[in-house]
Amino acid sequence: MALLTPHFSLLTLLLPPMSPSLFSYIAWFIVLTAGQVIVCNHIHLLGYAMPMIYLYFIMILPSTIARWALLVLAFVLGFVVDLFSSTPGMASSALLLTALLRPVVLTVFAPTERGDGALVPSVRTMEWGCFTRYTVGITLLHTTTFYLIETFSFFHLADLLLNIFTSTLLTTLLILSFEMLRNKR
Amino acid sequence: MSHLFDFLRKYHYLLLFIVLEYVSLSLLIRFNSFQGSVWHTGANTVVAGIDRWYLDLWSYVHLRAVNRDLTAQNAQLMLENDRLREAMMTLKRDSTDVERAMARNLVDYEMIPAKVISNSKGTKNNYLVLDRGSAHGVKPEMGVVGGGGVVGVVYLVSDAYSLVIPVTNQKSSISCRIQGQRYFGYLQWDGKSMRRATVDDIPRHAQVEKDFVIETSGYSSVFPPGIFVGKIEKVNNSADGQSYKLDIALGTDFSTLREVNVIATPYKAAIDSLFSKISE
């Protein structure tokens, strides 16, 4: 029914901040994948930085999600991104490792004063400081794995580090702005 | 057993991670040429290294048998040498001009001794790996000979190893002739036996019989002329009936091949440069 209301917009659809619906997750999946393959894959800022906005999808899933489900979702997401960037296996293998370690990263950066309940990562539940650190952690992990797999060697260490650093910076900025948009009322 | 199930129940996602990561990396290596090339060359160096190590071990373990064989062979050769010397004394036969010329020619060839470190047997397309590569002067399209005669042609070369297409590979095609006659044909392998090959396109007016010697023709620059290939075992008609198809018993036993020589043909480069001048 929400689809038929006159005030319907993509943003309202993506916005349930405390308990995002399944539908909003599907919408994020499509928006992020499309944004990645249509826009972000063609951005090579200064020849080094490539934003990887699809990470946002893996980040905002609730902490209660089963680890196998997280892995499967990461594989599917990576596979679709790879399919459209004609780099089969590259994003998916890096994303799988990120998904495997996401619960660990989340535990490290989660606010200490929260209870044992489910945590849906966002600035509402974590505040900006925690969420930014969480974003940097996940992004750094993913870009590092991604570029290691892409270069497949340590020969050009300076280039590799520059790639990782600039991409982490750009991706973090984009993800934080997504987060700002999502929670803007 | 229940502990195992507990473990699986607790860490089943790790298993899933390994499976999915394996799929991803397989896709990566299969469809991305750069990562694939790194993986394949890296893996092949490892495989060749292991093969070499295994061969060393094998040779060491079989030293006693090899020694016994060598002693027996030595005794036999000395006997044969004596007999031949005796025969030569009685016959006083001089070698012909052609033979002496060929011996003189062969002196100019530089031989690169190599060991076979990997040898596939019985498959449709066999390959050999030698422990000599471009670092030792081996180049693609050099001929390879063994104690039993022609072995094959070098196909690919890396720094320390080279891949040889032997006679027992269906891609192999070596120009050869009947000793003492000018008729030549191409040595092919039908994939049936490691000890047999065929020579096609021998004209019907050629005089061929069982036990005639087949040798390289020298028409390609890979092998010098006159290198032993094998003996005629049977003379058949070719499929169209226009020529003979000869069954050849190969001189080289590929199933026990260990020591070979790569012929560094000195005039190959000269011939190639002549051809390139024609095309200019």
CSV table of C-alpha atoms in Angstrom, one decimal:
chain,number,residue,atom,x,y,z
A,1,MET,CA,0.0,0.0,0.0
A,2,ALA,CA,2.9,2.3,0.7
A,3,LEU,CA,3.7,2.2,-3.0
A,4,LEU,CA,0.4,3.9,-3.8
A,5,THR,CA,0.6,6.8,-1.4
A,6,PRO,CA,1.2,10.1,-3.1
A,7,HIS,CA,4.1,11.0,-0.9
A,8,PHE,CA,6.0,7.9,-1.8
A,9,SER,CA,9.7,8.4,-2.5
A,10,LEU,CA,12.7,6.2,-2.5
A,11,LEU,CA,14.1,7.9,0.6
A,12,THR,CA,11.0,7.2,2.7
A,13,LEU,CA,11.2,3.7,1.6
A,14,LEU,CA,14.7,3.3,2.7
A,15,LEU,CA,14.3,5.0,6.0
A,16,PRO,CA,12.9,2.9,8.9
A,17,PRO,CA,15.8,3.6,11.2
A,18,MET,CA,15.2,1.3,14.1
A,19,SER,CA,13.9,-1.7,12.4
A,20,PRO,CA,14.4,-1.7,8.7
A,21,SER,CA,12.0,-3.9,6.8
A,22,LEU,CA,13.0,-6.7,4.5
A,23,PHE,CA,11.8,-4.6,1.7
A,24,SER,CA,14.1,-1.7,2.5
A,25,TYR,CA,17.1,-4.1,2.6
A,26,ILE,CA,16.1,-5.4,-0.9
A,27,ALA,CA,15.9,-1.8,-2.1
A,28,TRP,CA,19.3,-0.9,-0.6
A,29,PHE,CA,20.7,-4.0,-2.3
A,30,ILE,CA,19.5,-2.9,-5.7
A,31,VAL,CA,20.4,0.8,-5.2
A,32,LEU,CA,23.9,0.1,-3.9
A,33,THR,CA,24.7,-2.5,-6.6
A,34,ALA,CA,23.4,-0.3,-9.4
A,35,GLY,CA,25.2,2.7,-7.9
A,36,GLN,CA,28.4,0.7,-7.7
A,37,VAL,CA,28.4,-0.7,-11.3
A,38,ILE,CA,26.9,2.3,-13.0
A,39,VAL,CA,28.7,5.1,-11.2
A,40,CYS,CA,31.4,4.0,-8.7
A,41,ASN,CA,33.2,1.5,-10.9
A,42,HIS,CA,34.1,4.3,-13.3
A,43,ILE,CA,35.4,6.6,-10.6
A,44,HIS,CA,39.2,6.3,-10.2
A,45,LEU,CA,40.0,9.5,-8.3
A,46,LEU,CA,43.6,10.5,-8.9
A,47,GLY,CA,44.0,7.1,-10.5
A,48,TYR,CA,43.9,5.4,-7.2
A,49,ALA,CA,40.6,5.7,-5.2
A,50,MET,CA,37.6,3.6,-6.1
A,51,PRO,CA,34.6,3.9,-3.8
A,52,MET,CA,33.0,0.5,-2.9
A,53,ILE,CA,29.5,1.6,-1.7
A,54,TYR,CA,28.1,-1.9,-1.8
A,55,LEU,CA,29.8,-2.5,1.6
A,56,TYR,CA,27.1,-0.4,3.2
A,57,PHE,CA,24.6,-3.2,2.6
A,58,ILE,CA,26.8,-5.7,4.6
A,59,MET,CA,27.3,-3.0,7.3
A,60,ILE,CA,23.6,-2.2,8.1
A,61,LEU,CA,22.4,-5.8,8.5
A,62,PRO,CA,21.3,-6.5,12.1
A,63,SER,CA,23.7,-8.2,14.5
A,64,THR,CA,21.3,-11.0,15.0
A,65,ILE,CA,21.6,-12.3,11.5
A,66,ALA,CA,22.9,-15.8,11.2
A,67,ARG,CA,26.5,-15.9,10.1
A,68,TRP,CA,25.8,-18.3,7.3
A,69,ALA,CA,23.1,-15.9,6.0
A,70,LEU,CA,25.6,-13.0,6.2
A,71,LEU,CA,28.1,-15.1,4.2
A,72,VAL,CA,25.5,-16.1,1.5
A,73,LEU,CA,24.3,-12.5,1.2
A,74,ALA,CA,27.9,-11.3,0.9
A,75,PHE,CA,28.6,-13.9,-1.8
A,76,VAL,CA,25.5,-13.0,-3.8
A,77,LEU,CA,26.3,-9.2,-3.5
A,78,GLY,CA,29.9,-9.7,-4.5
A,79,PHE,CA,28.9,-12.0,-7.3
A,80,VAL,CA,26.4,-9.5,-8.8
A,81,VAL,CA,29.0,-6.6,-8.5
A,82,ASP,CA,31.6,-8.8,-10.1
A,83,LEU,CA,29.2,-9.8,-12.9
A,84,PHE,CA,28.7,-6.2,-13.9
A,85,SER,CA,32.3,-5.2,-13.4
A,86,SER,CA,33.6,-8.2,-15.4
A,87,THR,CA,36.0,-9.2,-12.5
A,88,PRO,CA,34.5,-12.6,-11.6
A,89,GLY,CA,35.5,-13.6,-8.1
A,90,MET,CA,37.4,-10.5,-7.1
A,91,ALA,CA,34.8,-8.5,-5.1
A,92,SER,CA,33.1,-11.7,-3.9
A,93,SER,CA,36.2,-13.3,-2.4
A,94,ALA,CA,37.1,-10.0,-0.6
A,95,LEU,CA,33.5,-9.5,0.5
A,96,LEU,CA,33.3,-13.0,1.9
A,97,LEU,CA,36.2,-12.4,4.2
A,98,THR,CA,34.7,-9.0,5.3
A,99,ALA,CA,31.4,-10.7,6.1
A,100,LEU,CA,33.2,-13.5,8.0
A,101,LEU,CA,34.9,-10.9,10.2
A,102,ARG,CA,32.0,-8.4,10.4
A,103,PRO,CA,30.7,-9.8,13.8
A,104,VAL,CA,34.1,-9.4,15.2
A,105,VAL,CA,34.5,-5.8,13.9
A,106,LEU,CA,31.0,-5.0,15.2
A,107,THR,CA,31.8,-6.3,18.7
A,108,VAL,CA,35.0,-4.3,18.8
A,109,PHE,CA,33.3,-1.0,17.8
A,110,ALA,CA,29.9,-1.4,19.3
A,111,PRO,CA,29.0,1.0,22.1
A,112,THR,CA,29.9,-0.6,25.4
A,113,GLU,CA,26.9,0.6,27.4
A,114,ARG,CA,24.3,-1.3,25.2
A,115,GLY,CA,22.6,-4.4,26.4
A,116,ASP,CA,22.8,-7.9,24.9
A,117,GLY,CA,19.9,-7.2,22.5
A,118,ALA,CA,20.0,-7.0,18.8
A,119,LEU,CA,22.0,-4.2,17.3
A,120,VAL,CA,21.0,-2.7,14.0
A,121,PRO,CA,24.2,-0.7,13.1
A,122,SER,CA,23.3,2.9,12.4
A,123,VAL,CA,24.0,6.4,13.9
A,124,ARG,CA,20.8,6.1,15.9
A,125,THR,CA,22.0,3.1,17.8
A,126,MET,CA,25.8,3.7,17.8
A,127,GLU,CA,26.3,7.5,17.6
A,128,TRP,CA,28.5,9.1,15.0
A,129,GLY,CA,31.8,8.3,16.7
A,130,CYS,CA,31.2,4.6,17.0
A,131,PHE,CA,29.6,4.3,13.6
A,132,THR,CA,32.5,6.1,11.9
A,133,ARG,CA,35.0,3.8,13.5
A,134,TYR,CA,32.9,0.8,12.5
A,135,THR,CA,32.8,2.1,8.9
A,136,VAL,CA,36.5,2.7,8.8
A,137,GLY,CA,37.2,-0.8,10.2
A,138,ILE,CA,35.0,-2.6,7.7
A,139,THR,CA,36.1,-0.5,4.8
A,140,LEU,CA,39.8,-0.8,5.6
A,141,LEU,CA,39.4,-4.6,5.9
A,142,HIS,CA,37.6,-4.8,2.6
A,143,THR,CA,39.8,-2.5,0.6
A,144,THR,CA,42.9,-4.2,1.9
A,145,THR,CA,41.7,-7.7,0.9
A,146,PHE,CA,40.3,-6.4,-2.4
A,147,TYR,CA,43.5,-4.7,-3.5
A,148,LEU,CA,45.7,-7.6,-2.3
A,149,ILE,CA,43.6,-10.0,-4.5
A,150,GLU,CA,43.6,-7.5,-7.4
A,151,THR,CA,47.4,-7.0,-7.4
A,152,PHE,CA,48.1,-10.6,-6.3
A,153,SER,CA,51.6,-9.5,-5.2
A,154,PHE,CA,53.5,-7.2,-2.9
A,155,PHE,CA,55.7,-5.8,-5.6
A,156,HIS,CA,54.3,-2.3,-5.8
A,157,LEU,CA,53.8,-1.8,-2.1
A,158,ALA,CA,53.6,2.0,-2.3
A,159,ASP,CA,50.9,1.9,-5.0
A,160,LEU,CA,49.0,-0.8,-3.1
A,161,LEU,CA,49.0,1.2,0.2
A,162,LEU,CA,47.9,4.3,-1.7
A,163,ASN,CA,45.1,2.4,-3.3
A,164,ILE,CA,43.9,1.0,0.0
A,165,PHE,CA,44.2,4.4,1.8
A,166,THR,CA,42.5,6.6,-0.7
A,167,SER,CA,39.7,4.0,-1.4
A,168,THR,CA,39.1,3.6,2.3
A,169,LEU,CA,38.8,7.4,2.7
A,170,LEU,CA,36.4,7.8,-0.3
A,171,THR,CA,34.3,4.8,0.6
A,172,THR,CA,34.0,5.9,4.3
A,173,LEU,CA,32.9,9.4,3.2
A,174,LEU,CA,30.3,8.1,0.8
A,175,ILE,CA,28.9,5.6,3.4
A,176,LEU,CA,28.7,8.2,6.1
A,177,SER,CA,26.8,10.5,3.7
A,178,PHE,CA,24.4,7.6,2.9
A,179,GLU,CA,24.0,7.2,6.7
A,180,MET,CA,23.3,10.9,7.0
A,181,LEU,CA,20.7,10.7,4.2
A,182,ARG,CA,19.0,7.6,5.7
A,183,ASN,CA,18.6,9.2,9.1
A,184,LYS,CA,17.5,12.7,7.9
A,185,ARG,CA,14.0,13.4,8.8
B,1,MET,CA,31.1,-38.3,17.3
B,2,SER,CA,28.7,-36.0,19.1
B,3,HIS,CA,31.6,-33.7,19.7
B,4,LEU,CA,32.1,-33.6,15.9
B,5,PHE,CA,28.4,-32.7,15.4
B,6,ASP,CA,28.7,-30.0,18.1
B,7,PHE,CA,31.7,-28.6,16.4
B,8,LEU,CA,29.9,-28.6,13.0
B,9,ARG,CA,26.8,-27.0,14.5
B,10,LYS,CA,28.9,-24.3,16.2
B,11,TYR,CA,31.2,-23.5,13.3
B,12,HIS,CA,29.2,-24.5,10.2
B,13,TYR,CA,29.5,-21.0,8.9
B,14,LEU,CA,33.3,-21.5,8.6
B,15,LEU,CA,32.7,-24.5,6.4
B,16,LEU,CA,30.3,-22.3,4.3
B,17,PHE,CA,33.0,-19.6,4.2
B,18,ILE,CA,35.6,-22.0,2.9
B,19,VAL,CA,33.2,-23.4,0.2
B,20,LEU,CA,32.1,-19.9,-1.0
B,21,GLU,CA,35.7,-18.6,-0.9
B,22,TYR,CA,36.8,-21.6,-2.9
B,23,VAL,CA,34.1,-20.9,-5.5
B,24,SER,CA,35.1,-17.2,-5.7
B,25,LEU,CA,38.8,-17.8,-6.0
B,26,SER,CA,38.1,-20.5,-8.7
B,27,LEU,CA,36.1,-17.9,-10.6
B,28,LEU,CA,38.9,-15.4,-10.1
B,29,ILE,CA,41.6,-17.7,-11.4
B,30,ARG,CA,39.4,-19.1,-14.2
B,31,PHE,CA,38.2,-15.8,-15.7
B,32,ASN,CA,40.8,-13.2,-14.8
B,33,SER,CA,43.8,-13.8,-17.0
B,34,PHE,CA,46.4,-12.0,-14.8
B,35,GLN,CA,45.5,-13.8,-11.6
B,36,GLY,CA,45.2,-17.0,-13.6
B,37,SER,CA,48.7,-16.6,-15.1
B,38,VAL,CA,50.3,-15.9,-11.7
B,39,TRP,CA,48.6,-18.9,-10.2
B,40,HIS,CA,49.4,-21.3,-13.1
B,41,THR,CA,53.1,-20.3,-13.4
B,42,GLY,CA,53.6,-20.4,-9.7
B,43,ALA,CA,51.9,-23.7,-9.3
B,44,ASN,CA,53.8,-25.2,-12.2
B,45,THR,CA,57.1,-24.2,-10.7
B,46,VAL,CA,56.1,-25.9,-7.5
B,47,VAL,CA,54.9,-29.0,-9.4
B,48,ALA,CA,58.1,-29.2,-11.5
B,49,GLY,CA,60.1,-28.8,-8.3
B,50,ILE,CA,58.3,-31.6,-6.6
B,51,ASP,CA,58.7,-33.8,-9.6
B,52,ARG,CA,62.4,-33.1,-9.7
B,53,TRP,CA,62.8,-33.9,-6.0
B,54,TYR,CA,60.9,-37.1,-6.5
B,55,LEU,CA,63.1,-38.1,-9.4
B,56,ASP,CA,66.2,-37.5,-7.4
B,57,LEU,CA,64.9,-39.7,-4.7
B,58,TRP,CA,63.9,-42.3,-7.2
B,59,SER,CA,67.3,-42.3,-8.9
B,60,TYR,CA,69.0,-42.6,-5.5
B,61,VAL,CA,66.8,-45.5,-4.4
B,62,HIS,CA,67.3,-47.3,-7.7
B,63,LEU,CA,71.1,-46.7,-7.8
B,64,ARG,CA,71.9,-50.4,-7.1
B,65,ALA,CA,69.7,-51.6,-10.0
B,66,VAL,CA,71.1,-49.0,-12.3
B,67,ASN,CA,74.6,-49.9,-11.4
B,68,ARG,CA,74.0,-53.6,-12.0
B,69,ASP,CA,72.4,-52.8,-15.4
B,70,LEU,CA,75.3,-50.6,-16.3
B,71,THR,CA,77.9,-53.2,-15.4
B,72,ALA,CA,76.0,-55.8,-17.5
B,73,GLN,CA,75.7,-53.4,-20.3
B,74,ASN,CA,79.4,-52.5,-20.0
B,75,ALA,CA,80.5,-56.1,-20.2
B,76,GLN,CA,78.2,-56.6,-23.2
B,77,LEU,CA,79.6,-53.6,-24.9
B,78,MET,CA,83.2,-54.6,-24.2
B,79,LEU,CA,82.4,-58.1,-25.7
B,80,GLU,CA,80.8,-56.4,-28.7
B,81,ASN,CA,83.7,-54.0,-29.1
B,82,ASP,CA,86.1,-56.9,-29.1
B,83,ARG,CA,84.0,-58.7,-31.7
B,84,LEU,CA,83.7,-55.6,-33.9
B,85,ARG,CA,87.4,-54.9,-33.6
B,86,GLU,CA,88.1,-58.4,-34.8
B,87,ALA,CA,85.6,-58.1,-37.6
B,88,MET,CA,87.2,-54.8,-38.7
B,89,MET,CA,90.6,-56.3,-38.7
B,90,THR,CA,89.5,-59.0,-41.1
B,91,LEU,CA,87.4,-56.8,-43.3
B,92,LYS,CA,89.5,-53.6,-43.3
B,93,ARG,CA,86.5,-51.8,-44.5
B,94,ASP,CA,86.8,-48.0,-44.6
B,95,SER,CA,83.9,-45.8,-43.8
B,96,THR,CA,82.2,-44.0,-46.7
B,97,ASP,CA,82.6,-40.4,-47.5
B,98,VAL,CA,79.0,-39.7,-46.5
B,99,GLU,CA,79.4,-41.3,-43.1
B,100,ARG,CA,82.6,-39.3,-42.4
B,101,ALA,CA,80.9,-36.1,-43.6
B,102,MET,CA,78.0,-36.7,-41.3
B,103,ALA,CA,80.3,-37.4,-38.3
B,104,ARG,CA,82.1,-34.2,-39.1
B,105,ASN,CA,78.8,-32.3,-39.3
B,106,LEU,CA,77.6,-33.7,-36.0
B,107,VAL,CA,80.7,-32.3,-34.3
B,108,ASP,CA,79.4,-28.8,-34.9
B,109,TYR,CA,76.2,-29.5,-33.0
B,110,GLU,CA,76.1,-28.3,-29.5
B,111,MET,CA,74.3,-30.8,-27.3
B,112,ILE,CA,72.6,-29.7,-24.1
B,113,PRO,CA,72.3,-32.8,-21.8
B,114,ALA,CA,69.0,-32.8,-19.9
B,115,LYS,CA,67.0,-35.1,-17.6
B,116,VAL,CA,63.4,-36.0,-18.1
B,117,ILE,CA,61.7,-35.0,-14.8
B,118,SER,CA,58.1,-35.6,-15.8
B,119,ASN,CA,56.8,-38.0,-18.3
B,120,SER,CA,53.1,-38.7,-19.1
B,121,LYS,CA,52.4,-42.1,-20.4
B,122,GLY,CA,49.6,-43.7,-22.2
B,123,THR,CA,47.4,-40.6,-22.7
B,124,LYS,CA,46.5,-39.3,-26.1
B,125,ASN,CA,48.8,-36.4,-26.0
B,126,ASN,CA,51.9,-37.1,-24.0
B,127,TYR,CA,54.4,-34.4,-22.9
B,128,LEU,CA,57.8,-34.5,-21.3
B,129,VAL,CA,59.3,-31.9,-19.0
B,130,LEU,CA,63.1,-31.5,-19.0
B,131,ASP,CA,65.2,-29.9,-16.3
B,132,ARG,CA,66.9,-27.5,-18.7
B,133,GLY,CA,65.4,-24.2,-19.8
B,134,SER,CA,66.2,-20.9,-21.5
B,135,ALA,CA,68.8,-20.3,-18.8
B,136,HIS,CA,70.8,-23.3,-20.2
B,137,GLY,CA,70.2,-22.3,-23.9
B,138,VAL,CA,67.2,-24.3,-24.7
B,139,LYS,CA,64.8,-22.6,-27.1
B,140,PRO,CA,61.4,-23.6,-28.6
B,141,GLU,CA,61.6,-25.9,-31.7
B,142,MET,CA,64.9,-27.4,-30.8
B,143,GLY,CA,65.2,-31.1,-31.5
B,144,VAL,CA,65.5,-33.6,-28.6
B,145,VAL,CA,67.3,-36.9,-29.0
B,146,GLY,CA,68.0,-39.8,-26.6
B,147,GLY,CA,70.1,-42.9,-26.6
B,148,GLY,CA,67.4,-44.7,-28.7
B,149,GLY,CA,67.2,-41.9,-31.3
B,150,VAL,CA,64.7,-39.1,-31.9
B,151,VAL,CA,62.6,-38.1,-28.8
B,152,GLY,CA,60.7,-35.0,-29.8
B,153,VAL,CA,60.7,-31.2,-30.2
B,154,VAL,CA,60.9,-28.5,-27.6
B,155,TYR,CA,57.6,-26.7,-27.4
B,156,LEU,CA,57.6,-24.3,-24.4
B,157,VAL,CA,60.6,-23.0,-22.4
B,158,SER,CA,60.7,-21.4,-19.0
B,159,ASP,CA,63.9,-20.3,-17.1
B,160,ALA,CA,64.8,-23.7,-15.7
B,161,TYR,CA,62.4,-26.2,-17.4
B,162,SER,CA,61.2,-27.0,-20.9
B,163,LEU,CA,58.2,-28.8,-22.2
B,164,VAL,CA,58.8,-31.2,-25.1
B,165,ILE,CA,56.2,-32.6,-27.5
B,166,PRO,CA,57.5,-36.2,-27.9
B,167,VAL,CA,57.0,-38.5,-30.9
B,168,THR,CA,54.2,-40.1,-28.9
B,169,ASN,CA,52.0,-37.0,-29.1
B,170,GLN,CA,49.4,-36.7,-31.9
B,171,LYS,CA,50.5,-33.1,-32.5
B,172,SER,CA,54.0,-34.3,-33.3
B,173,SER,CA,55.0,-34.5,-37.0
B,174,ILE,CA,58.7,-35.1,-37.8
B,175,SER,CA,60.0,-35.3,-41.3
B,176,CYS,CA,61.9,-38.6,-41.9
B,177,ARG,CA,63.1,-40.8,-44.7
B,178,ILE,CA,64.2,-44.4,-45.4
B,179,GLN,CA,67.9,-44.8,-44.9
B,180,GLY,CA,69.7,-44.9,-48.2
B,181,GLN,CA,66.7,-43.7,-50.1
B,182,ARG,CA,65.4,-40.2,-50.8
B,183,TYR,CA,61.8,-41.0,-50.1
B,184,PHE,CA,60.5,-39.1,-47.2
B,185,GLY,CA,57.3,-38.9,-45.1
B,186,TYR,CA,56.0,-37.6,-41.8
B,187,LEU,CA,56.2,-39.5,-38.6
B,188,GLN,CA,52.9,-39.6,-36.9
B,189,TRP,CA,51.6,-41.3,-33.8
B,190,ASP,CA,48.2,-43.0,-33.7
B,191,GLY,CA,47.9,-43.1,-29.9
B,192,LYS,CA,47.8,-46.8,-29.6
B,193,SER,CA,51.2,-48.0,-28.4
B,194,MET,CA,54.2,-46.1,-26.8
B,195,ARG,CA,56.6,-48.2,-28.9
B,196,ARG,CA,55.0,-47.7,-32.3
B,197,ALA,CA,54.4,-44.9,-34.8
B,198,THR,CA,53.6,-44.6,-38.5
B,199,VAL,CA,55.1,-42.9,-41.5
B,200,ASP,CA,52.7,-41.9,-44.2
B,201,ASP,CA,53.0,-40.8,-47.8
B,202,ILE,CA,55.9,-43.1,-48.9
B,203,PRO,CA,55.4,-43.5,-52.7
B,204,ARG,CA,54.6,-47.0,-54.0
B,205,HIS,CA,57.7,-47.2,-56.2
B,206,ALA,CA,59.9,-47.0,-53.1
B,207,GLN,CA,61.5,-50.3,-52.2
B,208,VAL,CA,60.5,-50.8,-48.6
B,209,GLU,CA,60.9,-54.0,-46.5
B,210,LYS,CA,60.6,-55.0,-42.9
B,211,ASP,CA,63.6,-53.9,-40.8
B,212,PHE,CA,64.7,-51.0,-43.0
B,213,VAL,CA,65.9,-48.1,-41.0
B,214,ILE,CA,64.0,-44.9,-40.7
B,215,GLU,CA,66.0,-41.7,-40.0
B,216,THR,CA,65.4,-38.0,-39.9
B,217,SER,CA,65.4,-36.3,-43.3
B,218,GLY,CA,66.9,-33.0,-42.4
B,219,TYR,CA,64.3,-31.2,-44.4
B,220,SER,CA,63.2,-29.2,-41.4
B,221,SER,CA,65.9,-27.3,-39.5
B,222,VAL,CA,64.9,-29.0,-36.3
B,223,PHE,CA,66.9,-32.2,-36.7
B,224,PRO,CA,70.1,-32.8,-38.6
B,225,PRO,CA,69.7,-35.5,-41.3
B,226,GLY,CA,70.4,-39.1,-40.5
B,227,ILE,CA,69.3,-39.5,-36.8
B,228,PHE,CA,67.8,-42.9,-36.0
B,229,VAL,CA,64.1,-42.9,-35.6
B,230,GLY,CA,63.1,-46.6,-35.7
B,231,LYS,CA,62.8,-49.7,-37.9
B,232,ILE,CA,60.0,-50.6,-40.3
B,233,GLU,CA,57.9,-53.3,-38.7
B,234,LYS,CA,55.2,-53.7,-41.3
B,235,VAL,CA,54.4,-52.2,-44.7
B,236,ASN,CA,50.7,-51.2,-45.1
B,237,ASN,CA,48.8,-49.5,-47.9
B,238,SER,CA,47.6,-46.0,-47.0
B,239,ALA,CA,43.9,-45.2,-46.8
B,240,ASP,CA,43.6,-44.0,-50.4
B,241,GLY,CA,45.8,-46.8,-51.8
B,242,GLN,CA,48.2,-44.3,-53.5
B,243,SER,CA,51.1,-44.7,-51.1
B,244,TYR,CA,52.6,-46.9,-48.4
B,245,LYS,CA,51.9,-46.4,-44.8
B,246,LEU,CA,54.7,-47.8,-42.7
B,247,ASP,CA,54.4,-49.1,-39.1
B,248,ILE,CA,57.6,-48.2,-37.3
B,249,ALA,CA,59.0,-49.7,-34.1
B,250,LEU,CA,60.4,-46.7,-32.4
B,251,GLY,CA,64.0,-46.7,-31.2
B,252,THR,CA,63.2,-44.7,-28.1
B,253,ASP,CA,61.5,-46.4,-25.2
B,254,PHE,CA,59.4,-43.5,-23.8
B,255,SER,CA,58.4,-45.4,-20.7
B,256,THR,CA,61.9,-45.5,-19.3
B,257,LEU,CA,63.3,-42.4,-20.8
B,258,ARG,CA,65.6,-40.4,-18.4
B,259,GLU,CA,68.6,-38.9,-20.1
B,260,VAL,CA,68.2,-36.9,-23.3
B,261,ASN,CA,70.2,-34.3,-25.3
B,262,VAL,CA,68.7,-31.1,-26.8
B,263,ILE,CA,70.3,-30.2,-30.2
B,264,ALA,CA,71.1,-26.6,-30.2
B,265,THR,CA,70.9,-26.2,-34.0
B,266,PRO,CA,73.5,-23.7,-35.0
B,267,TYR,CA,72.1,-23.0,-38.5
B,268,LYS,CA,68.4,-22.6,-37.5
B,269,ALA,CA,68.8,-18.9,-36.8
B,270,ALA,CA,70.6,-18.4,-40.1
B,271,ILE,CA,67.8,-20.2,-42.0
B,272,ASP,CA,65.2,-18.1,-40.2
B,273,SER,CA,66.9,-14.9,-41.1
B,274,LEU,CA,67.0,-16.0,-44.8
B,275,PHE,CA,63.3,-16.6,-44.7
B,276,SER,CA,62.6,-13.3,-43.1
B,277,LYS,CA,64.7,-11.7,-45.9
B,278,ILE,CA,62.4,-13.4,-48.5
B,279,SER,CA,59.3,-11.9,-46.8
B,280,GLU,CA,60.7,-8.4,-46.8
